[in-house]
mmCIF file of C-alpha atoms in Angstrom:
data_model
loop_
_atom_site.group_PDB
_atom_site.id
_atom_site.type_symbol
_atom_site.label_atom_id
_atom_site.label_comp_id
_atom_site.label_asym_id
_atom_site.label_seq_id
_atom_site.Cartn_x
_atom_site.Cartn_y
_atom_site.Cartn_z
ATOM 1 C CA ARG M 1 21.546 66.833 80.881
ATOM 2 C CA THR M 2 21.515 70.290 82.469
ATOM 3 C CA VAL M 3 23.511 73.029 80.767
ATOM 4 C CA LEU M 4 24.272 76.600 81.874
ATOM 5 C CA GLN M 5 23.113 75.776 85.397
ATOM 6 C CA ASP M 6 25.493 78.260 87.029
ATOM 7 C CA ASP M 7 24.745 81.092 84.577
ATOM 8 C CA HIS M 8 21.902 83.109 86.092
ATOM 9 C CA ALA M 9 21.377 85.459 83.138
ATOM 10 C CA PHE M 10 18.050 85.343 81.296
ATOM 11 C CA LYS M 11 18.275 82.999 78.305
ATOM 12 C CA ARG M 12 16.335 81.837 75.234
ATOM 13 C CA VAL M 13 16.720 78.613 73.282
ATOM 14 C CA TYR M 14 16.758 79.091 69.510
ATOM 15 C CA GLY M 15 17.313 75.519 68.373
ATOM 16 C CA TRP M 16 19.489 72.472 67.846
ATOM 17 C CA SER M 17 22.432 72.192 65.512
ATOM 18 C CA PRO M 18 21.686 69.779 62.645
ATOM 19 C CA ASP M 19 24.039 67.172 64.152
ATOM 20 C CA GLY M 20 22.310 67.419 67.555
ATOM 21 C CA LYS M 21 25.559 68.171 69.369
ATOM 22 C CA SER M 22 24.851 71.767 70.392
ATOM 23 C CA LEU M 23 22.177 74.359 70.988
ATOM 24 C CA LEU M 24 21.952 77.942 69.817
ATOM 25 C CA THR M 25 20.841 80.088 72.722
ATOM 26 C CA GLY M 26 20.320 83.745 73.426
ATOM 27 C CA ARG M 27 21.738 85.286 76.599
ATOM 28 C CA LEU M 28 20.809 88.704 77.966
ATOM 29 C CA ASP M 29 23.863 90.599 79.171
ATOM 30 C CA PRO M 30 23.491 93.955 80.982
ATOM 31 C CA ALA M 31 26.272 95.529 78.904
ATOM 32 C CA THR M 32 25.865 93.878 75.493
ATOM 33 C CA LYS M 33 22.106 93.140 75.411
ATOM 34 C CA TRP M 34 21.108 89.884 73.648
ATOM 35 C CA ASP M 35 24.033 87.723 72.535
ATOM 36 C CA VAL M 36 24.078 84.332 70.768
ATOM 37 C CA LEU M 37 25.922 81.374 72.332
ATOM 38 C CA VAL M 38 26.673 77.881 71.090
ATOM 39 C CA VAL M 39 26.132 75.432 73.961
ATOM 40 C CA PRO M 40 27.537 71.911 73.478
ATOM 41 C CA VAL M 41 25.260 69.298 75.036
ATOM 42 C CA ASP M 42 28.214 67.081 75.993
ATOM 43 C CA GLY M 43 28.942 69.366 78.947
ATOM 44 C CA SER M 44 31.898 71.218 77.446
ATOM 45 C CA ALA M 45 32.065 74.987 77.816
ATOM 46 C CA PRO M 46 29.720 77.156 75.741
ATOM 47 C CA HIS M 47 31.202 79.766 73.446
ATOM 48 C CA THR M 48 29.850 83.124 72.375
ATOM 49 C CA LEU M 49 29.081 83.289 68.676
ATOM 50 C CA LEU M 50 27.665 86.833 68.453
ATOM 51 C CA LYS M 51 28.313 89.562 70.995
ATOM 52 C CA SER M 52 28.265 93.318 70.464
ATOM 53 C CA VAL M 53 26.582 96.373 71.934
ATOM 54 C CA ALA M 54 23.594 95.561 69.698
ATOM 55 C CA ASN M 55 20.946 92.878 70.146
ATOM 56 C CA GLU M 56 21.531 89.642 68.219
ATOM 57 C CA VAL M 57 18.426 87.446 68.372
ATOM 58 C CA ALA M 58 16.334 84.833 66.547
ATOM 59 C CA ALA M 59 19.312 82.692 65.569
ATOM 60 C CA GLY M 60 19.009 79.456 63.639
ATOM 61 C CA TYR M 61 21.164 76.948 61.770
ATOM 62 C CA SER M 62 20.895 76.140 58.094
ATOM 63 C CA LYS M 63 20.013 72.508 57.367
ATOM 64 C CA ASP M 64 23.622 71.642 56.508
ATOM 65 C CA GLY M 65 24.954 73.445 59.604
ATOM 66 C CA ARG M 66 27.222 75.734 57.573
ATOM 67 C CA TRP M 67 25.349 78.977 58.227
ATOM 68 C CA ILE M 68 23.565 80.744 61.050
ATOM 69 C CA LYS M 69 20.861 83.292 60.428
ATOM 70 C CA TYR M 70 20.037 85.930 63.026
ATOM 71 C CA VAL M 71 18.584 89.407 63.286
ATOM 72 C CA THR M 72 20.409 92.370 64.756
ATOM 73 C CA ASP M 73 19.596 95.996 65.502
ATOM 74 C CA GLU M 74 23.216 97.071 65.059
ATOM 75 C CA SER M 75 22.303 99.571 62.318
ATOM 76 C CA GLY M 76 18.945 100.640 63.816
ATOM 77 C CA PRO M 77 16.018 98.451 62.735
ATOM 78 C CA TYR M 78 16.323 94.688 63.090
ATOM 79 C CA GLU M 79 17.997 93.276 59.974
ATOM 80 C CA LEU M 80 18.286 89.657 58.831
ATOM 81 C CA CYS M 81 21.918 88.521 58.540
ATOM 82 C CA VAL M 82 23.716 85.248 57.811
ATOM 83 C CA LEU M 83 27.100 84.267 59.237
ATOM 84 C CA PRO M 84 29.292 81.162 58.880
ATOM 85 C CA ALA M 85 28.489 78.771 61.740
ATOM 86 C CA SER M 86 32.105 79.068 62.871
ATOM 87 C CA GLY M 87 31.430 82.709 63.702
ATOM 88 C CA GLN M 88 34.424 83.708 61.577
ATOM 89 C CA GLY M 89 33.967 86.095 58.681
ATOM 90 C CA LEU M 90 31.717 88.998 57.896
ATOM 91 C CA PRO M 91 27.948 88.697 58.142
ATOM 92 C CA TYR M 92 25.883 88.799 54.961
ATOM 93 C CA GLN M 93 23.079 91.344 55.470
ATOM 94 C CA VAL M 94 19.928 90.176 53.695
ATOM 95 C CA THR M 95 17.427 92.942 54.473
ATOM 96 C CA ILE M 96 17.725 96.719 54.330
ATOM 97 C CA GLY M 97 15.319 98.825 56.366
ATOM 98 C CA GLY M 98 14.248 96.021 58.689
ATOM 99 C CA GLY M 99 13.132 92.441 58.347
ATOM 100 C CA GLY M 100 13.549 88.875 59.445
ATOM 101 C CA GLY M 101 13.359 85.361 58.097
ATOM 102 C CA SER M 102 14.614 81.811 58.211
ATOM 103 C CA PHE M 103 16.185 79.018 56.253
ATOM 104 C CA CYS M 104 13.744 76.793 54.412
ATOM 105 C CA LEU M 105 13.710 73.215 55.603
ATOM 106 C CA ASP M 106 14.879 71.999 52.187
ATOM 107 C CA GLY M 107 18.265 73.581 52.927
ATOM 108 C CA ARG M 108 18.412 75.306 49.547
ATOM 109 C CA HIS M 109 16.493 78.531 50.155
ATOM 110 C CA LEU M 110 16.256 81.520 52.491
ATOM 111 C CA LEU M 111 12.832 82.979 53.217
ATOM 112 C CA TRP M 112 12.229 86.487 54.572
ATOM 113 C CA GLY M 113 9.977 89.480 54.890
ATOM 114 C CA THR M 114 10.706 93.163 55.245
ATOM 115 C CA SER M 115 9.396 95.800 57.602
ATOM 116 C CA LYS M 116 8.433 97.966 54.617
ATOM 117 C CA ASP M 117 6.177 95.264 53.164
ATOM 118 C CA PRO M 118 5.387 92.766 55.959
ATOM 119 C CA THR M 119 2.802 90.827 53.944
ATOM 120 C CA THR M 120 5.151 89.868 51.091
ATOM 121 C CA VAL M 121 7.165 86.662 51.530
ATOM 122 C CA ILE M 122 10.457 86.671 49.622
ATOM 123 C CA ILE M 123 12.588 83.634 48.781
ATOM 124 C CA ALA M 124 16.031 83.208 47.235
ATOM 125 C CA ASP M 125 18.300 80.281 46.409
ATOM 126 C CA ILE M 126 21.351 79.799 48.615
ATOM 127 C CA GLY M 127 24.579 79.482 46.626
ATOM 128 C CA GLY M 128 26.697 76.381 47.097
ATOM 129 C CA GLY M 129 30.125 78.003 47.246
ATOM 130 C CA PRO M 130 32.469 78.505 50.174
ATOM 131 C CA SER M 131 31.035 81.945 51.003
ATOM 132 C CA PHE M 132 27.369 82.704 51.581
ATOM 133 C CA THR M 133 25.565 84.013 48.509
ATOM 134 C CA LEU M 134 21.947 84.372 47.495
ATOM 135 C CA GLY M 135 20.385 84.115 44.092
ATOM 136 C CA ALA M 136 17.922 86.662 42.801
ATOM 137 C CA PRO M 137 15.132 87.256 45.321
ATOM 138 C CA ARG M 138 11.604 86.521 44.147
ATOM 139 C CA VAL M 139 8.159 86.825 45.675
ATOM 140 C CA LEU M 140 6.968 83.505 47.058
ATOM 141 C CA GLY M 141 3.550 84.771 48.063
ATOM 142 C CA HIS M 142 1.564 87.223 50.122
ATOM 143 C CA LEU M 143 0.214 86.926 53.640
ATOM 144 C CA PRO M 144 -3.236 88.295 54.471
ATOM 145 C CA ALA M 145 -3.231 92.065 55.028
ATOM 146 C CA ASP M 146 -3.803 91.670 58.761
ATOM 147 C CA ALA M 147 -0.813 89.318 59.091
ATOM 148 C CA GLY M 148 1.482 92.292 59.504
ATOM 149 C CA ALA M 149 0.163 92.602 63.061
ATOM 150 C CA SER M 150 1.187 89.116 64.073
ATOM 151 C CA SER M 151 1.534 88.089 67.664
ATOM 152 C CA GLY M 152 4.411 85.715 67.002
ATOM 153 C CA GLY M 153 6.693 84.172 64.441
ATOM 154 C CA HIS M 154 6.060 81.643 61.730
ATOM 155 C CA ALA M 155 6.667 77.983 61.063
ATOM 156 C CA LEU M 156 7.160 76.184 57.771
ATOM 157 C CA SER M 157 5.667 72.781 57.014
ATOM 158 C CA HIS M 158 8.199 69.960 56.583
ATOM 159 C CA ASP M 159 8.029 70.247 52.790
ATOM 160 C CA ASP M 160 8.146 74.098 52.794
ATOM 161 C CA SER M 161 4.771 74.185 51.030
ATOM 162 C CA ARG M 162 2.823 75.955 53.795
ATOM 163 C CA ILE M 163 3.483 78.730 56.306
ATOM 164 C CA LEU M 164 1.858 78.858 59.716
ATOM 165 C CA ARG M 165 1.685 82.438 60.948
ATOM 166 C CA LEU M 166 0.127 83.594 64.200
ATOM 167 C CA VAL M 167 -2.217 86.508 63.556
ATOM 168 C CA LEU M 168 -4.277 88.442 66.070
ATOM 169 C CA ALA M 169 -7.892 87.281 65.805
ATOM 170 C CA GLU M 170 -9.248 90.685 66.725
ATOM 171 C CA LYS M 171 -7.921 94.147 67.301
ATOM 172 C CA THR M 172 -6.962 94.851 70.859
ATOM 173 C CA PRO M 173 -8.536 97.902 72.442
ATOM 174 C CA ASP M 174 -6.376 100.989 72.725
ATOM 175 C CA GLN M 175 -4.468 101.031 75.964
ATOM 176 C CA SER M 176 -3.224 104.011 77.861
ATOM 177 C CA ALA M 177 -0.975 104.835 80.757
ATOM 178 C CA THR M 178 -1.364 107.750 83.136
ATOM 179 C CA VAL M 179 1.710 109.558 84.384
ATOM 180 C CA LEU M 180 1.085 111.564 87.545
ATOM 181 C CA THR M 181 3.632 114.332 88.028
ATOM 182 C CA HIS M 182 4.083 116.445 91.138
ATOM 183 C CA TRP M 183 2.230 113.799 93.119
ATOM 184 C CA GLN M 184 3.763 114.865 96.413
ATOM 185 C CA SER M 185 2.080 118.269 96.235
#
């Protein structure tokens, strides 16, 4: 099935809903930057979940479909936030000073890292109540020191026991750009 065929904006696919009935996608809008849409795969109209003058990216559903995690630069650096999947209610900001993360595949934990300490992996229990809450954060482990300069995201194994993280194999040479001013003279 083809979806969003008539929408010519640049898009990203973030993932399936747990029930397989919709996709979370990112859509680049000239006025509002990156927004998050829910796209039903049955052909019904998509609806915008997150849209502001800030970028909202890297969205993903919790295992039970109740929550959506995303990162936003609304306050400056990209911060990890969680919102009810309905899009109603206030977001729960997880990081302060920059960071990102994801739901663990077990559905009971949130995993994240911060910009201040990119090699430390933090985990917390997700509360079971009607509003999103986190238990006390604790250090799950540490990535190698060079993992802070990753070239991509991460992936958890199906039992949440291992993390796959893309890391640059070697340092890239310094690159430069030359700006030529007054070139007409």
